[in-house]
Coordinates of C-alpha atoms in Angstrom, one line a residue:
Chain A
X1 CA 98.5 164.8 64.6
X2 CA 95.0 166.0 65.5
X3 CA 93.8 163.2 67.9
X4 CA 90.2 164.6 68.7
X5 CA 88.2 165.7 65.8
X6 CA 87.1 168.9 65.8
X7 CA 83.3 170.0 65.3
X8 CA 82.1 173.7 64.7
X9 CA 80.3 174.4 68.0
X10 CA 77.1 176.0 68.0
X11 CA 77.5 177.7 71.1
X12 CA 78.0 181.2 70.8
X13 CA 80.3 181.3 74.5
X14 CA 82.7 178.8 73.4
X15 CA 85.6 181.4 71.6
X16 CA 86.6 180.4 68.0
X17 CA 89.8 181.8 67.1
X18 CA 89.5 183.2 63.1
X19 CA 92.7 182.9 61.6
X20 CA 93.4 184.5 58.4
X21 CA 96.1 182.2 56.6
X22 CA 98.0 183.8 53.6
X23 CA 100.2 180.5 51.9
X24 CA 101.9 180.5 48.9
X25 CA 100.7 178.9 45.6
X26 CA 103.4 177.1 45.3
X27 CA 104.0 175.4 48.1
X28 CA 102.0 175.8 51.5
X29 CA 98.6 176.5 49.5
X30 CA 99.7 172.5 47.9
X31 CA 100.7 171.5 51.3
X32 CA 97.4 172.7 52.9
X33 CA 95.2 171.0 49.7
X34 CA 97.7 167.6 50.9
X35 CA 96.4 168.0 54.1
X36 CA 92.8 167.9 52.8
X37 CA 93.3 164.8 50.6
X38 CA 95.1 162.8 52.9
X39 CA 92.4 163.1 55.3
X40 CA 94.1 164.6 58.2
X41 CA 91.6 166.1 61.0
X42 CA 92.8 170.3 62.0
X43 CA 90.9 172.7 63.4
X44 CA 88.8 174.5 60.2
X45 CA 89.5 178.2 62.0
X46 CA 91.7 179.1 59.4
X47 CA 90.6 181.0 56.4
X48 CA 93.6 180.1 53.7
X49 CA 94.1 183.2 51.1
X50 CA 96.6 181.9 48.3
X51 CA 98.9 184.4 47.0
X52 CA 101.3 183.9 44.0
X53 CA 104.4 184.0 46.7
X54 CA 104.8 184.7 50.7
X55 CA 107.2 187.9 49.6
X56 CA 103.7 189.0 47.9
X57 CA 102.3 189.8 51.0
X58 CA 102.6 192.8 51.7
X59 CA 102.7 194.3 55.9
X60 CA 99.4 195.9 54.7
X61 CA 97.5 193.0 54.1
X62 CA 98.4 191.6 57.9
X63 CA 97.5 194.7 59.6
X64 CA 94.4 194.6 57.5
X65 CA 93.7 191.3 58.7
X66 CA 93.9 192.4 62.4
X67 CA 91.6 195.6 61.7
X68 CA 88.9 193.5 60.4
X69 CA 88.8 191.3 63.2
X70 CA 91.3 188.5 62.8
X71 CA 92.6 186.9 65.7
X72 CA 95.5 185.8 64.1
X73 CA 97.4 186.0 61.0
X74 CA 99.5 183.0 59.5
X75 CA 102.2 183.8 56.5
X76 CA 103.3 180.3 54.7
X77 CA 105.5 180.0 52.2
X78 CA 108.4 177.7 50.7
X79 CA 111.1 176.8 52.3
X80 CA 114.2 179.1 52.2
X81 CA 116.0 178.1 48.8
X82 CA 112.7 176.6 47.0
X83 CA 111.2 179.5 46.0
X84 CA 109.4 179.6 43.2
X85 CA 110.7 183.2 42.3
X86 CA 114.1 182.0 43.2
X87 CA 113.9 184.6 46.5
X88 CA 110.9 185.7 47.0
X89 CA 110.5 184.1 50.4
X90 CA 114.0 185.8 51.7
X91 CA 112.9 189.3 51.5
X92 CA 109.5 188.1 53.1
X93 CA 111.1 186.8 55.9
X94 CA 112.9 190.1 56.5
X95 CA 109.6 191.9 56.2
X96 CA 107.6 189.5 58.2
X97 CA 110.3 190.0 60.8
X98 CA 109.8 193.6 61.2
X99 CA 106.6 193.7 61.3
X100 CA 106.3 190.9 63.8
X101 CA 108.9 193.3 65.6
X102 CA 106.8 196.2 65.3
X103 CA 103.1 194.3 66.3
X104 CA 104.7 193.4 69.6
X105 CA 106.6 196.8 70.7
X106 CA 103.0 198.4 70.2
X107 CA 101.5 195.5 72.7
X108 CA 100.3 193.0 70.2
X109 CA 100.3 189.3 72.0
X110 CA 103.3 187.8 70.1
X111 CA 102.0 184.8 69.1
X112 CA 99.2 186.3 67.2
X113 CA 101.3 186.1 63.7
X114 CA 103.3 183.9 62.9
X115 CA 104.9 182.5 59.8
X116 CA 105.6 179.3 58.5
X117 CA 107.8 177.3 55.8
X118 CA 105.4 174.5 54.9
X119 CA 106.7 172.6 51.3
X120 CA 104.1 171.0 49.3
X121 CA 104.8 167.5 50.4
X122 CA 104.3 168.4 53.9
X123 CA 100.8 167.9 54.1
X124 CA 101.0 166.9 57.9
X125 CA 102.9 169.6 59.1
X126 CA 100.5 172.0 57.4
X127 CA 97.9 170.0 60.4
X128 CA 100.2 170.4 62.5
X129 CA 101.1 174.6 62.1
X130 CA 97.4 175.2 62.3
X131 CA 96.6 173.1 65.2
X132 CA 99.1 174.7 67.6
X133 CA 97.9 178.5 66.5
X134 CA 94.7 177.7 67.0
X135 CA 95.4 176.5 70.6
X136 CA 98.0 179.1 71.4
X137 CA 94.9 181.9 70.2
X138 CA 92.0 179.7 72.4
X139 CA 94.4 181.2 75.1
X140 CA 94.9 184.4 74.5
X141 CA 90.9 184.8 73.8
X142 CA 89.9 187.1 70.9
X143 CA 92.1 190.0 69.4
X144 CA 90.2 193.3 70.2
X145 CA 92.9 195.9 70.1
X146 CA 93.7 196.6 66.5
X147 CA 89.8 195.0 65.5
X148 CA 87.8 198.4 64.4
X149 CA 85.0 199.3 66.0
X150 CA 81.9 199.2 64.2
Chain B
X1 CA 132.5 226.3 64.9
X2 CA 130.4 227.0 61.8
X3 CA 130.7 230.6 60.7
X4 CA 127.6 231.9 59.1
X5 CA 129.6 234.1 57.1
X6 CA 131.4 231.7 54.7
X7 CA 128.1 229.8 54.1
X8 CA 126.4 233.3 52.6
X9 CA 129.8 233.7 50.7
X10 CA 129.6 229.7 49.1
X11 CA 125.6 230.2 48.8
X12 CA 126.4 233.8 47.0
X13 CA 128.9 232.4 44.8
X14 CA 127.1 229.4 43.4
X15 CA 124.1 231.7 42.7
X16 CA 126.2 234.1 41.0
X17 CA 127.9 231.4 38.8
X18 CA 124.6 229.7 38.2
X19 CA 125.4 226.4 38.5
X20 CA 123.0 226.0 40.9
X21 CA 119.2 227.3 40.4
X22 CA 118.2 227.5 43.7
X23 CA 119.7 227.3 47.9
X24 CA 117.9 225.6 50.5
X25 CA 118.7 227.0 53.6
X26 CA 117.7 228.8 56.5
X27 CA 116.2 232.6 57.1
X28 CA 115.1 234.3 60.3
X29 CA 111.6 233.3 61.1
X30 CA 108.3 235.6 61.2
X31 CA 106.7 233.8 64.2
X32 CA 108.5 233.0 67.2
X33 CA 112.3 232.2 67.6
X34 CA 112.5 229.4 65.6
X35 CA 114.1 229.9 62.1
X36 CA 112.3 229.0 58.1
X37 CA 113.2 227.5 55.4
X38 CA 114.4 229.7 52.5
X39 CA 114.4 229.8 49.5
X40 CA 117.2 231.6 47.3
X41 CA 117.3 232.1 44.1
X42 CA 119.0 235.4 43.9
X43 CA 123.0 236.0 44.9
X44 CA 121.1 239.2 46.8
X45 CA 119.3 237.4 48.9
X46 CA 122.0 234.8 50.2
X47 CA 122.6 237.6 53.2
X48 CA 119.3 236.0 54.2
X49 CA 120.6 232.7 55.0
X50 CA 121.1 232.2 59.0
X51 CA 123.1 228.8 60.5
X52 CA 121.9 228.4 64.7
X53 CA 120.7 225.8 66.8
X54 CA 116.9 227.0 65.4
X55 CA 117.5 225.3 62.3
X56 CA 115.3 222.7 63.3
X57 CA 113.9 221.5 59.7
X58 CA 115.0 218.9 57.4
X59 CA 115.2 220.6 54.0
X60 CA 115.6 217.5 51.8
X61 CA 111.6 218.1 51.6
X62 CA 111.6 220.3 49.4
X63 CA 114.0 218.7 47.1
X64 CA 111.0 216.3 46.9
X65 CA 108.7 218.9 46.7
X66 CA 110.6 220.4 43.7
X67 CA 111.2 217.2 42.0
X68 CA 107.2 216.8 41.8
X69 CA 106.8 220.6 41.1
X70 CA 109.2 219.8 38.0
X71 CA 107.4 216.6 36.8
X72 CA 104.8 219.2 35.7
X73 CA 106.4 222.2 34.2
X74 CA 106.8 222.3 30.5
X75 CA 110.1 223.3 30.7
X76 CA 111.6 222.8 33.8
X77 CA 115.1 224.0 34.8
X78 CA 117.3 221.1 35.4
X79 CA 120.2 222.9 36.8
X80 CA 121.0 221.6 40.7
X81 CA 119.8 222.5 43.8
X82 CA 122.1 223.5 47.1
X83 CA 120.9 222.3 50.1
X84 CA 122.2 223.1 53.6
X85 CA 122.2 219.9 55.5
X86 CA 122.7 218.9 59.2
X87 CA 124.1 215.7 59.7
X88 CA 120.5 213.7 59.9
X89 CA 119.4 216.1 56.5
X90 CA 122.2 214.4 54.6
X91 CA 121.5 210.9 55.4
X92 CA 117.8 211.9 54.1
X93 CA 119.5 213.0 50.6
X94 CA 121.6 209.6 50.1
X95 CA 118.4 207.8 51.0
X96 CA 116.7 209.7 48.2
X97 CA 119.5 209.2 46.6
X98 CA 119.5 205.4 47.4
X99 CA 116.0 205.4 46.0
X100 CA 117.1 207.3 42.7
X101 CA 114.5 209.8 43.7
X102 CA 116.9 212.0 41.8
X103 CA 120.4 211.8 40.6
X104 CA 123.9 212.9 43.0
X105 CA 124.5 215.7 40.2
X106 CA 121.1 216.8 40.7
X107 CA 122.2 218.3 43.9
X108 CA 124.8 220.6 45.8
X109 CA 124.9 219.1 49.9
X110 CA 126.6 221.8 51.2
X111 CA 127.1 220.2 54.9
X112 CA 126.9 221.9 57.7
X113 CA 128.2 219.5 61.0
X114 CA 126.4 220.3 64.5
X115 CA 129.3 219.3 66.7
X116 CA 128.6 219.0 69.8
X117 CA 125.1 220.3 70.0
X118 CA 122.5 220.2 67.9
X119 CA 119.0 221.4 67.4
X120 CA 116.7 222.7 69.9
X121 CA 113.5 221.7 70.9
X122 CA 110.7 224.4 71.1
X123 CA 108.9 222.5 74.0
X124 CA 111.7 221.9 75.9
X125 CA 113.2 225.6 75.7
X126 CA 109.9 227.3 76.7
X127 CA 110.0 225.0 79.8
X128 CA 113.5 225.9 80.6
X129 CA 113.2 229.6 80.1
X130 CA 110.0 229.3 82.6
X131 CA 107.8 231.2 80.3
X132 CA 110.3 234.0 79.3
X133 CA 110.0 234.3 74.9
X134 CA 113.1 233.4 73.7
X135 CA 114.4 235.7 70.9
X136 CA 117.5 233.9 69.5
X137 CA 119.3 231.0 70.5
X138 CA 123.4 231.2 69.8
X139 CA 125.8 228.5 70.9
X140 CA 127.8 229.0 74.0
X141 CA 131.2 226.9 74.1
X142 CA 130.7 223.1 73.7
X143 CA 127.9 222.3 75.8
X144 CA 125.4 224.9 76.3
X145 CA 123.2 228.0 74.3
X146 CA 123.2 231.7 74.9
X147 CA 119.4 232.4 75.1
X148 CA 118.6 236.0 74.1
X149 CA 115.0 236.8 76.4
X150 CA 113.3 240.3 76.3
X151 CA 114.9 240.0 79.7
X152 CA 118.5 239.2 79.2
X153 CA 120.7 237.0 78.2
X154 CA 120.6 233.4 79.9
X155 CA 123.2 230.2 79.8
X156 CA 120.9 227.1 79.4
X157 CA 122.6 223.9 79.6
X158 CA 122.4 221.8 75.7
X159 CA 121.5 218.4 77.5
X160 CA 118.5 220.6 78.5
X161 CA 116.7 222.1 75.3
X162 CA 118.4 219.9 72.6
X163 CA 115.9 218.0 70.7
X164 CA 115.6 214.3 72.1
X165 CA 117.2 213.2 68.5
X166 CA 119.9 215.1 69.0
X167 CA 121.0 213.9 72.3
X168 CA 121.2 210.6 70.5
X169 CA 122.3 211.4 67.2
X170 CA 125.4 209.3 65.9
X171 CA 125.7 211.7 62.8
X172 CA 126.3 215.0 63.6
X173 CA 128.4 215.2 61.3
X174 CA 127.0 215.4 57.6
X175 CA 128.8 212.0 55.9
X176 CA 127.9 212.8 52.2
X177 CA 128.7 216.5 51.4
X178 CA 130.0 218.9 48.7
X179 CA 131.2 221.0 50.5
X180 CA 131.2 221.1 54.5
X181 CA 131.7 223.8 57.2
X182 CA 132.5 222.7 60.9
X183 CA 134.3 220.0 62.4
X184 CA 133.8 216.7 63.6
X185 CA 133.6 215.6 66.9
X186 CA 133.3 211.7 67.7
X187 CA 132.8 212.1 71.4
X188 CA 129.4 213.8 71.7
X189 CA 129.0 213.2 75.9
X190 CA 125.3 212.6 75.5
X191 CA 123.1 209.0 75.7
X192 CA 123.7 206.3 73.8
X193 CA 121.7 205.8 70.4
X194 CA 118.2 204.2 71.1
X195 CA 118.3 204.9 74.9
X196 CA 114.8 206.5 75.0
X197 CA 113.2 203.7 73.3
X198 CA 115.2 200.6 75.6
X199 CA 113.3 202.3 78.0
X200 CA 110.1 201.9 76.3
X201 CA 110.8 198.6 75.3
X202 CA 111.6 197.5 78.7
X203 CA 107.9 197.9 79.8
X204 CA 106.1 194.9 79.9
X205 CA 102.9 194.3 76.9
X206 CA 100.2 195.3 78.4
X207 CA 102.0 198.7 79.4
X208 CA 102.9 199.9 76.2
X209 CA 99.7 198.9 74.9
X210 CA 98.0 201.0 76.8
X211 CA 100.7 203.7 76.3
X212 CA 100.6 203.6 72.5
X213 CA 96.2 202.7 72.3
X214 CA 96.3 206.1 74.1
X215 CA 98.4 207.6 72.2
X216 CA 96.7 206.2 69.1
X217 CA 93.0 207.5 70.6
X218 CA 94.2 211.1 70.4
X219 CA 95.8 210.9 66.9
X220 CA 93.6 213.4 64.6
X221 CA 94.8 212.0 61.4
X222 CA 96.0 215.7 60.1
X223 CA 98.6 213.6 58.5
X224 CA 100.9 216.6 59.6
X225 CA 103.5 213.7 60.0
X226 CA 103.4 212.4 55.9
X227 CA 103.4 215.6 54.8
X228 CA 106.4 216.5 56.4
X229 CA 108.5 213.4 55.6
X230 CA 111.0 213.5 53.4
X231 CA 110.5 209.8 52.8
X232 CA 106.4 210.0 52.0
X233 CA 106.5 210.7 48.2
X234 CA 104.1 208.6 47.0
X235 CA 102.1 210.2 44.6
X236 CA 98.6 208.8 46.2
X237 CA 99.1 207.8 49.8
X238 CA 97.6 203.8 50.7
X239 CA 95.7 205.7 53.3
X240 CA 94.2 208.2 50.5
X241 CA 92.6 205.8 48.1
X242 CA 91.4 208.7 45.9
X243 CA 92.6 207.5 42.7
X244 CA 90.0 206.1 41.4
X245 CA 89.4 205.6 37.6
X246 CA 86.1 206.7 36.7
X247 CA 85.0 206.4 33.6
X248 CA 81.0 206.5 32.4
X249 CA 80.4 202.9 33.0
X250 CA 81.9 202.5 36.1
X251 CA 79.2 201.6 38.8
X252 CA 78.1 203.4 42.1
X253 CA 79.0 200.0 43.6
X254 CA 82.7 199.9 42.3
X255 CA 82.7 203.2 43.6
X256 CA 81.4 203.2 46.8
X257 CA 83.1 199.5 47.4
X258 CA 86.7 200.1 45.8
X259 CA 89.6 199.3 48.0
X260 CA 90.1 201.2 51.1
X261 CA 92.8 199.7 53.5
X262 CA 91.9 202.2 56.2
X263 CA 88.9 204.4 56.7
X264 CA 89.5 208.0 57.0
X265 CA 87.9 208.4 60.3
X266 CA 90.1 209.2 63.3
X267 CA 89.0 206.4 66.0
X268 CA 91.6 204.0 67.5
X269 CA 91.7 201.6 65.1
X270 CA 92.6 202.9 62.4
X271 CA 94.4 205.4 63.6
X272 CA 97.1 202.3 64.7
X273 CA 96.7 201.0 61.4
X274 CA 97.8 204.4 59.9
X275 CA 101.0 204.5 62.4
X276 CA 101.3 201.2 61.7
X277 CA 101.4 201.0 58.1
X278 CA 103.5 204.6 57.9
X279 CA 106.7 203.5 60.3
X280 CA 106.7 200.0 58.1
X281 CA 106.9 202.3 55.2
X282 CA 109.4 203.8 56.7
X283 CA 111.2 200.9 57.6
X284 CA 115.2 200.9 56.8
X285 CA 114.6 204.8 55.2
X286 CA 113.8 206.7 58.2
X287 CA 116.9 208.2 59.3
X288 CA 115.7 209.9 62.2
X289 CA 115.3 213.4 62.0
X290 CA 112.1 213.4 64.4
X291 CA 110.4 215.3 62.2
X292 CA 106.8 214.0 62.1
X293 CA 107.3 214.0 65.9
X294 CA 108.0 218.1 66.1
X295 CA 105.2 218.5 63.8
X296 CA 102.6 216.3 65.5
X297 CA 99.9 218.6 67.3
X298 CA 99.0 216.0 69.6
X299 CA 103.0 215.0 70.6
X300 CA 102.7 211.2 69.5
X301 CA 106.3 209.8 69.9
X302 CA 105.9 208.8 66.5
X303 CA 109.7 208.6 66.6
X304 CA 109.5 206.0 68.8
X305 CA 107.8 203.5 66.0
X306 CA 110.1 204.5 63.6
X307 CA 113.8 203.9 65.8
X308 CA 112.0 200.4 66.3
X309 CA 112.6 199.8 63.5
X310 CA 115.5 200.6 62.6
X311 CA 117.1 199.5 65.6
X312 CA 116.1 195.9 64.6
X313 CA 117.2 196.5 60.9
X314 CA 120.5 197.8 62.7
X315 CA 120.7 194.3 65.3
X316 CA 119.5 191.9 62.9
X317 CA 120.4 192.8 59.3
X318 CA 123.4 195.5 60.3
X319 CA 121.8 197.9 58.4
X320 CA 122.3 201.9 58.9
X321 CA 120.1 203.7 56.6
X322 CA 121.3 206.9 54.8
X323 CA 125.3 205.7 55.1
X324 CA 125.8 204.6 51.2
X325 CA 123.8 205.6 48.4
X326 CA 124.8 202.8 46.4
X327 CA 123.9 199.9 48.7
X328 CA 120.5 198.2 48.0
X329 CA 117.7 199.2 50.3
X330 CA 116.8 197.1 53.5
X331 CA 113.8 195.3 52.0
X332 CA 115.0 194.8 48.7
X333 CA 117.3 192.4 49.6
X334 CA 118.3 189.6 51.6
X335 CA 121.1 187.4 53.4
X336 CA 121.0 184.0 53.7
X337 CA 121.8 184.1 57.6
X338 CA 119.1 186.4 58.4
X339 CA 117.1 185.2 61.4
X340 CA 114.9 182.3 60.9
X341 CA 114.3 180.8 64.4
X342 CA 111.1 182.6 64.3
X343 CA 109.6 180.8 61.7
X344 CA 108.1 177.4 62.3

């Protein structure tokens, strides 16, 4: 659990990691709002985006992500067996594993996307996901290689 | 072998019978020694047809092309189309197929199997002729070509010109055919599948960053590479955005701001998203005929992005595109052991 609390610095040198998070509606979008009404203290870098089911996100949508300056991307979605589309969340783990594939043959750190099965009752691991990608990206420093230029 | 002759003769007498409206194959190109597609339609002109290692393209194009040229003809003729098809060509069709891009009857594979060689690469043959203009290009024995130069003829070794697909090709044989013409040889003598890219993928992150940003930085975005694909049908491209509907009320805002994954101009950026977002397309329906790579003015190893790909789909799901038409495609479904340890 977060045991510091975590303040939005004002300091411009200090790096903040922006995560984009994509959850499910279902499932980690609920967990994430349990996370909130319970209280618990997690970073606030990441920027949820709730889609009707993790197999809704398309490879597009992450590589998007990264081109408009995301320093890391987070699928969540139910765990395997309680999706709400019975199966939704099996073929996105098959795509989310090729693309994760793909993002680190071309050079992409690895630990840049990840995915995540977070149920709705699991409010604290929700925290917990968030807190340890948004320490592994303070340590990798920002994502400039697939950020356009502009 | 494959004798040229008894293709003409199968091409002639389909024509003749007209059960087919049309043969893909191969003619004697105009510019330089590599041949072009043809197109017959007349018994007459199946003398056209030639079958050598110059045979470099993968016709199942145009049986995309035609299928979209039909969609807007009145009355289109629905009769089947023959297609000469290397080993790698046929795979493309049973992916189409796969896709029910069109139906089996809708085509004639008449297969044609490389054997022990293959295609050859136009780069690599210039190099090994050392500037002498190759004229034809015949196969010599089991493992090498008989090079016709304004000079002379000249034995070049096949591990030396043979495209870099070829060395590693596992199908040189065509799997799904109507009707097929040379033999089958299991043994081929050359690298294994994927050697090229362990090679790659061997380097550490930083290395093949830089290799593929520069890469990347030189892509011109002639989008040689989709146009050439078999596999990119889509009727408006993700990267196009041009379809647009525009009506009288619709704003210079909705317009201008309407959704455009990736900008058209050809800086590094987006230029990896367009690799990017093409070899996931591709994903679990390339079949590797290198195509977009020949094509490429600027020789990106696009074919490097796409056997990624499917060597994964191969190690982790134990899926070969292009073997069975009748099997669902790699993302449209699922096991329940696929790999999960990645996943928190």
């Amino acid at each position: 659990m977060a045991s510091t609390p975590t303040q939005t610095p004002k300091d411009p040198s200090v790096f903040e990691p922006r995560i984009v998070a994509f959850l499910c509606k279902w499932c980690s979008s609920a967990g994430s709002d349990l996370a909130g009404v319970s209280r618990m203290q997690y970073p606030s870098n990441a920027v949820p985006i709730t889609v009707m089911c993790s197999g809704s996100v398309s490879p597009v949508y992450i590589l998007s992500a990264f081109n408009k300056g995301a320093d890391g991307v987070l699928v969540s979605g139910c765990h395997p067996g309680d999706c709400h589309y019975l199966k939704g969340n099996y073929f996105a783990r098959r795509k989310i594993f090729l693309v994760q594939k793909l993002l680190s043959f071309i050079g992409i750190e690895k630990d840049r996307f990840r995915m995540s099965w977070v149920s709705a009752a699991e409010g604290a691991k929700f925290a917990q996901v968030v807190e340890e990608f948004v320490r592994d990206i303070r340590t990798l420093g920002p994502q400039r290689k697939l950020k356009a230029k502009r | 072998m494959v004798d040229i002759v008894n293709i003409r003769a199968h091409a002639k007498d389909l024509l003749e019978k007209g059960t087919v409206k049309m043969v893909l194959g191969y003619q004697r190109g105009t510019a330089g020694v590599l041949a072009e597609p043809a197109f017959i339609t007349d018994a007459g002109q199946a003398d056209h047809l030639v079958w050598d290692p110059t045979c470099v393209q993968n016709l199942a194009l145009y049986l995309v092309n035609e299928k979209k040229a039909q969609s807007h003809q009145r009355d289109p003729d629905t009769r089947p189309i023959a297609i000469i098809a290397k080993g790698c060509d046929s795979r493309a069709v049973a992916v189409l197929l796969q896709e029910r891009h069109f139906e089996r009857k809708d085509v004639h594979v008449i297969g044609v199997s490389c054997g022990t060689l293959g295609v050859v690469d136009k780069n690599k043959l210039s190099k090994a002729l050392n500037g002498r203009v190759a004229t034809k290009v015949e196969p010599h024995g089991t493992d090498s070509f008989k090079v016709t130069t304004a000079e002379g003829f000249v034995d070049v070794a096949a591990a030396d010109v043979l495209a870099d697909r070829c060395l590693e090709c596992a199908c040189a044989y065509p799997a799904m055919h109507d009707v097929v013409f040379g033999e089958k040889h299991e043994d081929r003598g050359y690298p294994a599948r994927f050697t090229a890219l362990g090679q790659l993928e061997a380097k550490s992150e930083d290395e093949r960053w830089a290799y593929w940003e520069g890469h990347f930085n030189r892509c011109l975005r002639c989008y040689a590479c989709r146009s050439v694909c078999p596999m990119c049908y889509c009727p408006e491209c993700v990267v196009d955005s041009i379809e647009l509907m525009v009506d009288p009320t619709t704003s210079a805002d909705e317009k201008a701001n309407r959704i455009k994954w990736i900008e058209r101009s050809a800086v590094a950026s987006e230029n990896s998203m367009y690799h990017l977002v093409r070899a996931i397309h591709l994903a679990g329906r390339c079949i590797d005929c290198a195509e977009c790579e020949r094509v490429c003015p600027v020789d990106i190893p696009i074919r490097m992005l796409n056997n990624k790909l499917e060597k994964e789909a191969k190690d982790m799901f134990g899926y070969e595109p292009g073997l069975d038409p009748e099997l669902p495609s790699l993302v449209a479904s699922f096991r329940d052991d696929d790999p999960n340890s990645f996943i928190r």
